[in-house]
Amino acid sequence: MALINRNKNQGIVAVDITAATLMVLNLAKQGTKFKVSGLGVSRLEENVVSNGRILNKDAFNSALETIANVHQLKGKKAVYALAPSQVTTKTDFFSPEIPDKELEKQISNNFSRYSAISLKEASFDFRKTGNKKSDKDEIAIYVAKSEFLNDRSQYLENMGLAPKVVTTVAASIEEFVRVFGLGAGNTEAFAIFNFDAAQSTLFILKGTRVIVQRSFDIGSNRLINDVRSYFPNEAINTLDDIQYNEGVREKYEEQMLPQFITKVCDEISREIQLYQTGVSASEVTDIY
């Protein structure tokens, strides 16, 4: 397990669950922004989590409790994501005058139009996409099996957290901004950089709407290749391998990672300057 910082000014707890790793990220609110205040990572043994399901509840609960106790989690809201394979997304059009409760009722009554899962086995959410057809608003409807939510939510609720789900669908950046409230009342453009394995994406938003999107051929694969070149005799296949190799990790954290992040930030800054977005920035000031 690795921990970065222990800032007690906790706001939101983000939980990422894969078959191999449990990661808990603390986001503390500073003014109108959120900044990373701590990170806990625990490697999961084989068959603890498989195909999105928690199979070994005791082992998973132990890993989560260890991170929570060591890291002193104090947030009130927990956010976790479901994979695209676990979520069905459909769109439909409704009158803009319909209140949310009535809209929820109409979706429930016509649920078979949106999912093959029965309403009894499913959980769903919805939001306006901003698109229109004639005089009606387009509504995105997200459906997932309740079992995918329940097995995660129960652990987080036991820790005193209020779970909220973010679906990793095409509109995930806008959904992320909406859930975290980053764009609420924000009249100035701001940028989010989504760092992935092979290709990363810069999103520039105004409010909760993406106005510019640009992909970069940079990601963790490039960083791993740099580490492999520097440590040719070490078995480095993923970033997790760095975390559990003390000799590699020290060099990586003190020199290689800061240099790599600086290069990435330079590229982001140049791209922000390139677009006429109303953003005046010569450097990256926050990394979410």
PDB file of C-alpha atoms in Angstrom, residues 3-232:
ATOM      1  CA  LEU A   3      -0.078   6.697   0.734  1.00  0.00           C
ATOM      2  CA  ILE A   4       0.440  10.262  -0.407  1.00  0.00           C
ATOM      3  CA  ASN A   5      -0.289  12.891   2.236  1.00  0.00           C
ATOM      4  CA  ARG A   6      -2.901  12.808   4.994  1.00  0.00           C
ATOM      5  CA  ASN A   7      -4.674  16.122   4.727  1.00  0.00           C
ATOM      6  CA  LYS A   8      -7.623  16.123   7.142  1.00  0.00           C
ATOM      7  CA  ASN A   9      -9.573  18.588   5.019  1.00  0.00           C
ATOM      8  CA  GLN A  10     -11.440  15.762   3.309  1.00  0.00           C
ATOM      9  CA  GLY A  11     -14.308  16.410   0.906  1.00  0.00           C
ATOM     10  CA  ILE A  12     -15.108  13.607  -1.534  1.00  0.00           C
ATOM     11  CA  VAL A  13     -13.811  10.032  -1.551  1.00  0.00           C
ATOM     12  CA  ALA A  14     -13.364   8.549  -5.039  1.00  0.00           C
ATOM     13  CA  VAL A  15     -13.158   4.743  -5.162  1.00  0.00           C
ATOM     14  CA  ASP A  16     -11.749   2.808  -8.126  1.00  0.00           C
ATOM     15  CA  ILE A  17     -12.176  -0.995  -8.129  1.00  0.00           C
ATOM     16  CA  THR A  18     -10.511  -3.292 -10.649  1.00  0.00           C
ATOM     17  CA  ALA A  19      -9.767  -7.011 -10.608  1.00  0.00           C
ATOM     18  CA  ALA A  20      -6.229  -6.304  -9.351  1.00  0.00           C
ATOM     19  CA  THR A  21      -6.366  -3.054  -7.396  1.00  0.00           C
ATOM     20  CA  LEU A  22      -8.456  -1.040  -4.964  1.00  0.00           C
ATOM     21  CA  MET A  23      -7.682   2.694  -5.045  1.00  0.00           C
ATOM     22  CA  VAL A  24      -9.175   5.357  -2.795  1.00  0.00           C
ATOM     23  CA  LEU A  25      -8.627   9.021  -3.634  1.00  0.00           C
ATOM     24  CA  ASN A  26      -9.451  11.925  -1.320  1.00  0.00           C
ATOM     25  CA  LEU A  27     -10.530  15.186  -2.941  1.00  0.00           C
ATOM     26  CA  ALA A  28     -10.564  18.146  -0.556  1.00  0.00           C
ATOM     27  CA  LYS A  29     -12.458  21.280  -1.493  1.00  0.00           C
ATOM     28  CA  GLN A  30     -10.385  24.463  -1.525  1.00  0.00           C
ATOM     29  CA  GLY A  31     -12.548  27.434  -2.372  1.00  0.00           C
ATOM     30  CA  THR A  32     -14.487  26.508  -5.506  1.00  0.00           C
ATOM     31  CA  LYS A  33     -12.041  23.791  -6.573  1.00  0.00           C
ATOM     32  CA  PHE A  34     -11.196  20.243  -5.543  1.00  0.00           C
ATOM     33  CA  LYS A  35      -7.593  19.158  -5.070  1.00  0.00           C
ATOM     34  CA  VAL A  36      -6.135  15.735  -4.369  1.00  0.00           C
ATOM     35  CA  SER A  37      -5.392  15.497  -0.649  1.00  0.00           C
ATOM     36  CA  GLY A  38      -4.452  11.830  -0.406  1.00  0.00           C
ATOM     37  CA  LEU A  39      -4.264   8.509  -2.226  1.00  0.00           C
ATOM     38  CA  GLY A  40      -4.404   4.954  -0.902  1.00  0.00           C
ATOM     39  CA  VAL A  41      -3.736   1.913  -3.088  1.00  0.00           C
ATOM     40  CA  SER A  42      -4.081  -1.752  -2.170  1.00  0.00           C
ATOM     41  CA  ARG A  43      -3.390  -4.705  -4.455  1.00  0.00           C
ATOM     42  CA  LEU A  44      -6.185  -7.309  -4.446  1.00  0.00           C
ATOM     43  CA  GLU A  45      -5.495 -11.024  -4.557  1.00  0.00           C
ATOM     44  CA  GLU A  46      -6.761 -13.117  -7.457  1.00  0.00           C
ATOM     45  CA  ASN A  47     -10.544 -13.736  -7.538  1.00  0.00           C
ATOM     46  CA  VAL A  48     -11.383 -11.088  -4.945  1.00  0.00           C
ATOM     47  CA  VAL A  49     -13.046  -9.067  -7.733  1.00  0.00           C
ATOM     48  CA  SER A  50     -13.947 -10.576 -11.104  1.00  0.00           C
ATOM     49  CA  ASN A  51     -16.054  -9.228 -13.993  1.00  0.00           C
ATOM     50  CA  GLY A  52     -17.221  -6.329 -11.860  1.00  0.00           C
ATOM     51  CA  ARG A  53     -18.412  -8.544  -8.999  1.00  0.00           C
ATOM     52  CA  ILE A  54     -16.917  -8.716  -5.517  1.00  0.00           C
ATOM     53  CA  LEU A  55     -16.460 -12.451  -4.962  1.00  0.00           C
ATOM     54  CA  ASN A  56     -14.430 -12.489  -1.742  1.00  0.00           C
ATOM     55  CA  LYS A  57     -16.293 -10.023   0.462  1.00  0.00           C
ATOM     56  CA  ASP A  58     -14.075 -10.535   3.518  1.00  0.00           C
ATOM     57  CA  ALA A  59     -10.844  -9.865   1.613  1.00  0.00           C
ATOM     58  CA  PHE A  60     -12.318  -6.829  -0.132  1.00  0.00           C
ATOM     59  CA  ASN A  61     -13.709  -5.403   3.105  1.00  0.00           C
ATOM     60  CA  SER A  62     -10.342  -5.903   4.816  1.00  0.00           C
ATOM     61  CA  ALA A  63      -8.510  -4.014   2.048  1.00  0.00           C
ATOM     62  CA  LEU A  64     -11.025  -1.144   2.125  1.00  0.00           C
ATOM     63  CA  GLU A  65     -10.981  -0.872   5.936  1.00  0.00           C
ATOM     64  CA  THR A  66      -7.175  -0.852   5.998  1.00  0.00           C
ATOM     65  CA  ILE A  67      -7.028   2.046   3.534  1.00  0.00           C
ATOM     66  CA  ALA A  68      -9.768   3.896   5.426  1.00  0.00           C
ATOM     67  CA  ASN A  69      -8.091   3.491   8.818  1.00  0.00           C
ATOM     68  CA  VAL A  70      -4.564   4.340   7.705  1.00  0.00           C
ATOM     69  CA  HIS A  71      -5.702   7.193   5.514  1.00  0.00           C
ATOM     70  CA  GLN A  72      -8.278   8.606   7.974  1.00  0.00           C
ATOM     71  CA  LEU A  73     -11.063   9.084   5.446  1.00  0.00           C
ATOM     72  CA  LYS A  74     -13.409  11.850   6.563  1.00  0.00           C
ATOM     73  CA  GLY A  75     -15.424  12.630   3.446  1.00  0.00           C
ATOM     74  CA  LYS A  76     -19.203  12.481   3.432  1.00  0.00           C
ATOM     75  CA  LYS A  77     -19.731  11.523  -0.207  1.00  0.00           C
ATOM     76  CA  ALA A  78     -18.155   8.577  -2.021  1.00  0.00           C
ATOM     77  CA  VAL A  79     -18.042   8.368  -5.817  1.00  0.00           C
ATOM     78  CA  TYR A  80     -17.296   5.214  -7.767  1.00  0.00           C
ATOM     79  CA  ALA A  81     -17.573   4.226 -11.417  1.00  0.00           C
ATOM     80  CA  LEU A  82     -19.173   1.376 -13.292  1.00  0.00           C
ATOM     81  CA  ALA A  83     -17.501   0.067 -16.438  1.00  0.00           C
ATOM     82  CA  PRO A  84     -19.172   0.525 -19.848  1.00  0.00           C
ATOM     83  CA  SER A  85     -19.904  -3.216 -19.950  1.00  0.00           C
ATOM     84  CA  GLN A  86     -21.992  -2.859 -16.773  1.00  0.00           C
ATOM     85  CA  VAL A  87     -24.105   0.082 -17.956  1.00  0.00           C
ATOM     86  CA  THR A  88     -26.703   0.391 -20.702  1.00  0.00           C
ATOM     87  CA  THR A  89     -27.310   3.908 -22.011  1.00  0.00           C
ATOM     88  CA  LYS A  90     -30.442   4.857 -23.942  1.00  0.00           C
ATOM     89  CA  THR A  91     -31.949   8.187 -24.923  1.00  0.00           C
ATOM     90  CA  ASP A  92     -35.559   9.289 -25.156  1.00  0.00           C
ATOM     91  CA  PHE A  93     -37.457  12.576 -25.542  1.00  0.00           C
ATOM     92  CA  PHE A  94     -39.795  14.076 -22.958  1.00  0.00           C
ATOM     93  CA  SER A  95     -41.635  17.328 -22.430  1.00  0.00           C
ATOM     94  CA  PRO A  96     -39.384  19.831 -20.608  1.00  0.00           C
ATOM     95  CA  GLU A  97     -42.208  20.685 -18.181  1.00  0.00           C
ATOM     96  CA  ILE A  98     -42.237  17.196 -16.613  1.00  0.00           C
ATOM     97  CA  PRO A  99     -40.893  17.222 -13.002  1.00  0.00           C
ATOM     98  CA  ASP A 100     -38.161  14.717 -12.158  1.00  0.00           C
ATOM     99  CA  LYS A 101     -40.483  12.527 -10.055  1.00  0.00           C
ATOM    100  CA  GLU A 102     -42.996  12.223 -12.895  1.00  0.00           C
ATOM    101  CA  LEU A 103     -40.175  11.589 -15.374  1.00  0.00           C
ATOM    102  CA  GLU A 104     -38.840   8.795 -13.159  1.00  0.00           C
ATOM    103  CA  LYS A 105     -42.343   7.295 -13.029  1.00  0.00           C
ATOM    104  CA  GLN A 106     -42.722   7.383 -16.830  1.00  0.00           C
ATOM    105  CA  ILE A 107     -39.331   5.721 -17.319  1.00  0.00           C
ATOM    106  CA  SER A 108     -40.283   3.023 -14.800  1.00  0.00           C
ATOM    107  CA  ASN A 109     -43.616   2.359 -16.526  1.00  0.00           C
ATOM    108  CA  ASN A 110     -41.876   1.937 -19.906  1.00  0.00           C
ATOM    109  CA  PHE A 111     -38.695   0.336 -18.613  1.00  0.00           C
ATOM    110  CA  SER A 112     -38.622  -2.506 -21.168  1.00  0.00           C
ATOM    111  CA  ARG A 113     -37.942   0.114 -23.874  1.00  0.00           C
ATOM    112  CA  TYR A 114     -34.608   0.969 -22.266  1.00  0.00           C
ATOM    113  CA  SER A 115     -33.203  -2.325 -20.984  1.00  0.00           C
ATOM    114  CA  ALA A 116     -33.550  -6.093 -21.204  1.00  0.00           C
ATOM    115  CA  ILE A 117     -32.987  -6.205 -17.439  1.00  0.00           C
ATOM    116  CA  SER A 118     -36.223  -6.324 -15.472  1.00  0.00           C
ATOM    117  CA  LEU A 119     -37.068  -3.256 -13.384  1.00  0.00           C
ATOM    118  CA  LYS A 120     -36.958  -5.447 -10.278  1.00  0.00           C
ATOM    119  CA  GLU A 121     -33.269  -6.300 -10.922  1.00  0.00           C
ATOM    120  CA  ALA A 122     -32.172  -2.891 -12.162  1.00  0.00           C
ATOM    121  CA  SER A 123     -31.141   0.534 -10.954  1.00  0.00           C
ATOM    122  CA  PHE A 124     -31.390   3.543 -13.245  1.00  0.00           C
ATOM    123  CA  ASP A 125     -30.619   7.233 -13.408  1.00  0.00           C
ATOM    124  CA  PHE A 126     -31.270   9.949 -15.989  1.00  0.00           C
ATOM    125  CA  ARG A 127     -30.185  13.443 -16.978  1.00  0.00           C
ATOM    126  CA  LYS A 128     -30.838  16.023 -19.668  1.00  0.00           C
ATOM    127  CA  THR A 129     -28.256  15.935 -22.457  1.00  0.00           C
ATOM    128  CA  GLY A 130     -28.969  19.464 -23.700  1.00  0.00           C
ATOM    129  CA  ASN A 131     -30.171  18.160 -27.081  1.00  0.00           C
ATOM    130  CA  LYS A 132     -33.725  18.772 -28.315  1.00  0.00           C
ATOM    131  CA  LYS A 133     -36.136  17.274 -30.802  1.00  0.00           C
ATOM    132  CA  SER A 134     -39.003  19.571 -31.790  1.00  0.00           C
ATOM    133  CA  ASP A 135     -40.167  20.946 -28.448  1.00  0.00           C
ATOM    134  CA  LYS A 136     -38.920  18.020 -26.340  1.00  0.00           C
ATOM    135  CA  ASP A 137     -35.731  17.531 -24.294  1.00  0.00           C
ATOM    136  CA  GLU A 138     -33.444  14.550 -24.863  1.00  0.00           C
ATOM    137  CA  ILE A 139     -32.944  12.485 -21.714  1.00  0.00           C
ATOM    138  CA  ALA A 140     -30.054  10.025 -21.276  1.00  0.00           C
ATOM    139  CA  ILE A 141     -31.117   6.977 -19.264  1.00  0.00           C
ATOM    140  CA  TYR A 142     -28.465   4.840 -17.546  1.00  0.00           C
ATOM    141  CA  VAL A 143     -29.340   1.291 -16.480  1.00  0.00           C
ATOM    142  CA  ALA A 144     -27.265  -1.205 -14.488  1.00  0.00           C
ATOM    143  CA  LYS A 145     -27.940  -4.364 -12.529  1.00  0.00           C
ATOM    144  CA  SER A 146     -28.574  -3.486  -8.898  1.00  0.00           C
ATOM    145  CA  GLU A 147     -26.094  -6.157  -7.796  1.00  0.00           C
ATOM    146  CA  PHE A 148     -23.215  -4.116  -9.286  1.00  0.00           C
ATOM    147  CA  LEU A 149     -24.197  -1.151  -7.134  1.00  0.00           C
ATOM    148  CA  ASN A 150     -25.279  -2.912  -3.960  1.00  0.00           C
ATOM    149  CA  ASP A 151     -22.106  -4.877  -3.287  1.00  0.00           C
ATOM    150  CA  ARG A 152     -20.017  -1.683  -3.517  1.00  0.00           C
ATOM    151  CA  SER A 153     -22.433   0.650  -1.779  1.00  0.00           C
ATOM    152  CA  GLN A 154     -22.841  -1.496   1.319  1.00  0.00           C
ATOM    153  CA  TYR A 155     -19.131  -1.288   2.158  1.00  0.00           C
ATOM    154  CA  LEU A 156     -19.041   2.478   1.667  1.00  0.00           C
ATOM    155  CA  GLU A 157     -22.210   3.003   3.697  1.00  0.00           C
ATOM    156  CA  ASN A 158     -20.700   0.952   6.535  1.00  0.00           C
ATOM    157  CA  MET A 159     -17.884   3.512   6.611  1.00  0.00           C
ATOM    158  CA  GLY A 160     -20.388   6.354   7.006  1.00  0.00           C
ATOM    159  CA  LEU A 161     -20.163   7.498   3.375  1.00  0.00           C
ATOM    160  CA  ALA A 162     -23.008   8.337   1.006  1.00  0.00           C
ATOM    161  CA  PRO A 163     -22.237   6.501  -2.269  1.00  0.00           C
ATOM    162  CA  LYS A 164     -22.860   8.023  -5.700  1.00  0.00           C
ATOM    163  CA  VAL A 165     -22.182   6.318  -9.011  1.00  0.00           C
ATOM    164  CA  VAL A 166     -20.489   7.789 -12.077  1.00  0.00           C
ATOM    165  CA  THR A 167     -20.970   5.818 -15.272  1.00  0.00           C
ATOM    166  CA  THR A 168     -17.975   5.580 -17.571  1.00  0.00           C
ATOM    167  CA  VAL A 169     -19.934   6.275 -20.754  1.00  0.00           C
ATOM    168  CA  ALA A 170     -19.282   8.624 -23.661  1.00  0.00           C
ATOM    169  CA  ALA A 171     -20.483  11.619 -21.659  1.00  0.00           C
ATOM    170  CA  SER A 172     -18.380  10.662 -18.627  1.00  0.00           C
ATOM    171  CA  ILE A 173     -16.382  13.916 -18.482  1.00  0.00           C
ATOM    172  CA  GLU A 174     -19.551  16.012 -18.476  1.00  0.00           C
ATOM    173  CA  GLU A 175     -21.051  13.570 -15.975  1.00  0.00           C
ATOM    174  CA  PHE A 176     -17.917  13.855 -13.823  1.00  0.00           C
ATOM    175  CA  VAL A 177     -18.132  17.658 -13.871  1.00  0.00           C
ATOM    176  CA  ARG A 178     -21.829  17.523 -12.991  1.00  0.00           C
ATOM    177  CA  VAL A 179     -21.330  15.093 -10.075  1.00  0.00           C
ATOM    178  CA  PHE A 180     -18.410  16.996  -8.578  1.00  0.00           C
ATOM    179  CA  GLY A 181     -19.984  20.396  -9.168  1.00  0.00           C
ATOM    180  CA  LEU A 182     -16.843  21.711 -10.867  1.00  0.00           C
ATOM    181  CA  GLY A 183     -18.704  23.660 -13.538  1.00  0.00           C
ATOM    182  CA  ALA A 184     -21.608  24.896 -11.428  1.00  0.00           C
ATOM    183  CA  GLY A 185     -21.874  28.670 -11.814  1.00  0.00           C
ATOM    184  CA  ASN A 186     -18.528  28.761 -13.631  1.00  0.00           C
ATOM    185  CA  THR A 187     -18.670  31.340 -16.426  1.00  0.00           C
ATOM    186  CA  GLU A 188     -14.979  30.971 -17.352  1.00  0.00           C
ATOM    187  CA  ALA A 189     -13.620  28.121 -19.435  1.00  0.00           C
ATOM    188  CA  PHE A 190     -11.554  25.503 -17.630  1.00  0.00           C
ATOM    189  CA  ALA A 191      -9.691  22.359 -18.664  1.00  0.00           C
ATOM    190  CA  ILE A 192      -9.645  18.714 -17.567  1.00  0.00           C
ATOM    191  CA  PHE A 193      -6.960  16.322 -18.801  1.00  0.00           C
ATOM    192  CA  ASN A 194      -7.939  12.645 -18.822  1.00  0.00           C
ATOM    193  CA  PHE A 195      -4.716  10.614 -18.598  1.00  0.00           C
ATOM    194  CA  ASP A 196      -5.035   7.088 -20.024  1.00  0.00           C
ATOM    195  CA  ALA A 197      -2.750   4.211 -20.990  1.00  0.00           C
ATOM    196  CA  ALA A 198      -1.961   4.983 -24.630  1.00  0.00           C
ATOM    197  CA  GLN A 199      -3.956   8.080 -25.554  1.00  0.00           C
ATOM    198  CA  SER A 200      -5.030  10.919 -23.280  1.00  0.00           C
ATOM    199  CA  THR A 201      -7.617  13.616 -23.877  1.00  0.00           C
ATOM    200  CA  LEU A 202      -7.839  17.315 -23.062  1.00  0.00           C
ATOM    201  CA  PHE A 203     -11.350  18.656 -22.480  1.00  0.00           C
ATOM    202  CA  ILE A 204     -12.055  22.389 -22.266  1.00  0.00           C
ATOM    203  CA  LEU A 205     -15.418  23.190 -20.725  1.00  0.00           C
ATOM    204  CA  LYS A 206     -17.650  26.139 -19.995  1.00  0.00           C
ATOM    205  CA  GLY A 207     -20.018  25.293 -17.193  1.00  0.00           C
ATOM    206  CA  THR A 208     -20.740  21.585 -17.657  1.00  0.00           C
ATOM    207  CA  ARG A 209     -20.466  21.611 -21.466  1.00  0.00           C
ATOM    208  CA  VAL A 210     -17.416  20.418 -23.409  1.00  0.00           C
ATOM    209  CA  ILE A 211     -16.485  23.056 -26.016  1.00  0.00           C
ATOM    210  CA  VAL A 212     -13.079  21.678 -27.116  1.00  0.00           C
ATOM    211  CA  GLN A 213     -11.733  18.125 -27.131  1.00  0.00           C
ATOM    212  CA  ARG A 214      -8.222  17.135 -28.240  1.00  0.00           C
ATOM    213  CA  SER A 215      -6.426  13.770 -28.002  1.00  0.00           C
ATOM    214  CA  PHE A 216      -2.710  13.299 -27.280  1.00  0.00           C
ATOM    215  CA  ASP A 217      -0.587  10.238 -28.034  1.00  0.00           C
ATOM    216  CA  ILE A 218       0.804  10.239 -24.518  1.00  0.00           C
ATOM    217  CA  GLY A 219      -0.089   8.108 -21.561  1.00  0.00           C
ATOM    218  CA  SER A 220       1.139   5.715 -18.922  1.00  0.00           C
ATOM    219  CA  ASN A 221       2.578   3.378 -21.589  1.00  0.00           C
ATOM    220  CA  ARG A 222       5.162   6.022 -22.514  1.00  0.00           C
ATOM    221  CA  LEU A 223       6.052   6.473 -18.864  1.00  0.00           C
ATOM    222  CA  ILE A 224       6.404   2.713 -18.360  1.00  0.00           C
ATOM    223  CA  ASN A 225       8.692   2.491 -21.412  1.00  0.00           C
ATOM    224  CA  ASP A 226      10.894   5.245 -19.928  1.00  0.00           C
ATOM    225  CA  VAL A 227      11.115   3.311 -16.662  1.00  0.00           C
ATOM    226  CA  ARG A 228      11.935   0.068 -18.495  1.00  0.00           C
ATOM    227  CA  SER A 229      14.741   1.792 -20.368  1.00  0.00           C
ATOM    228  CA  TYR A 230      16.229   3.075 -17.126  1.00  0.00           C
ATOM    229  CA  PHE A 231      15.784  -0.274 -15.311  1.00  0.00           C
ATOM    230  CA  PRO A 232      16.354  -2.898 -18.071  1.00  0.00           C
TER     231      PRO A 232
END
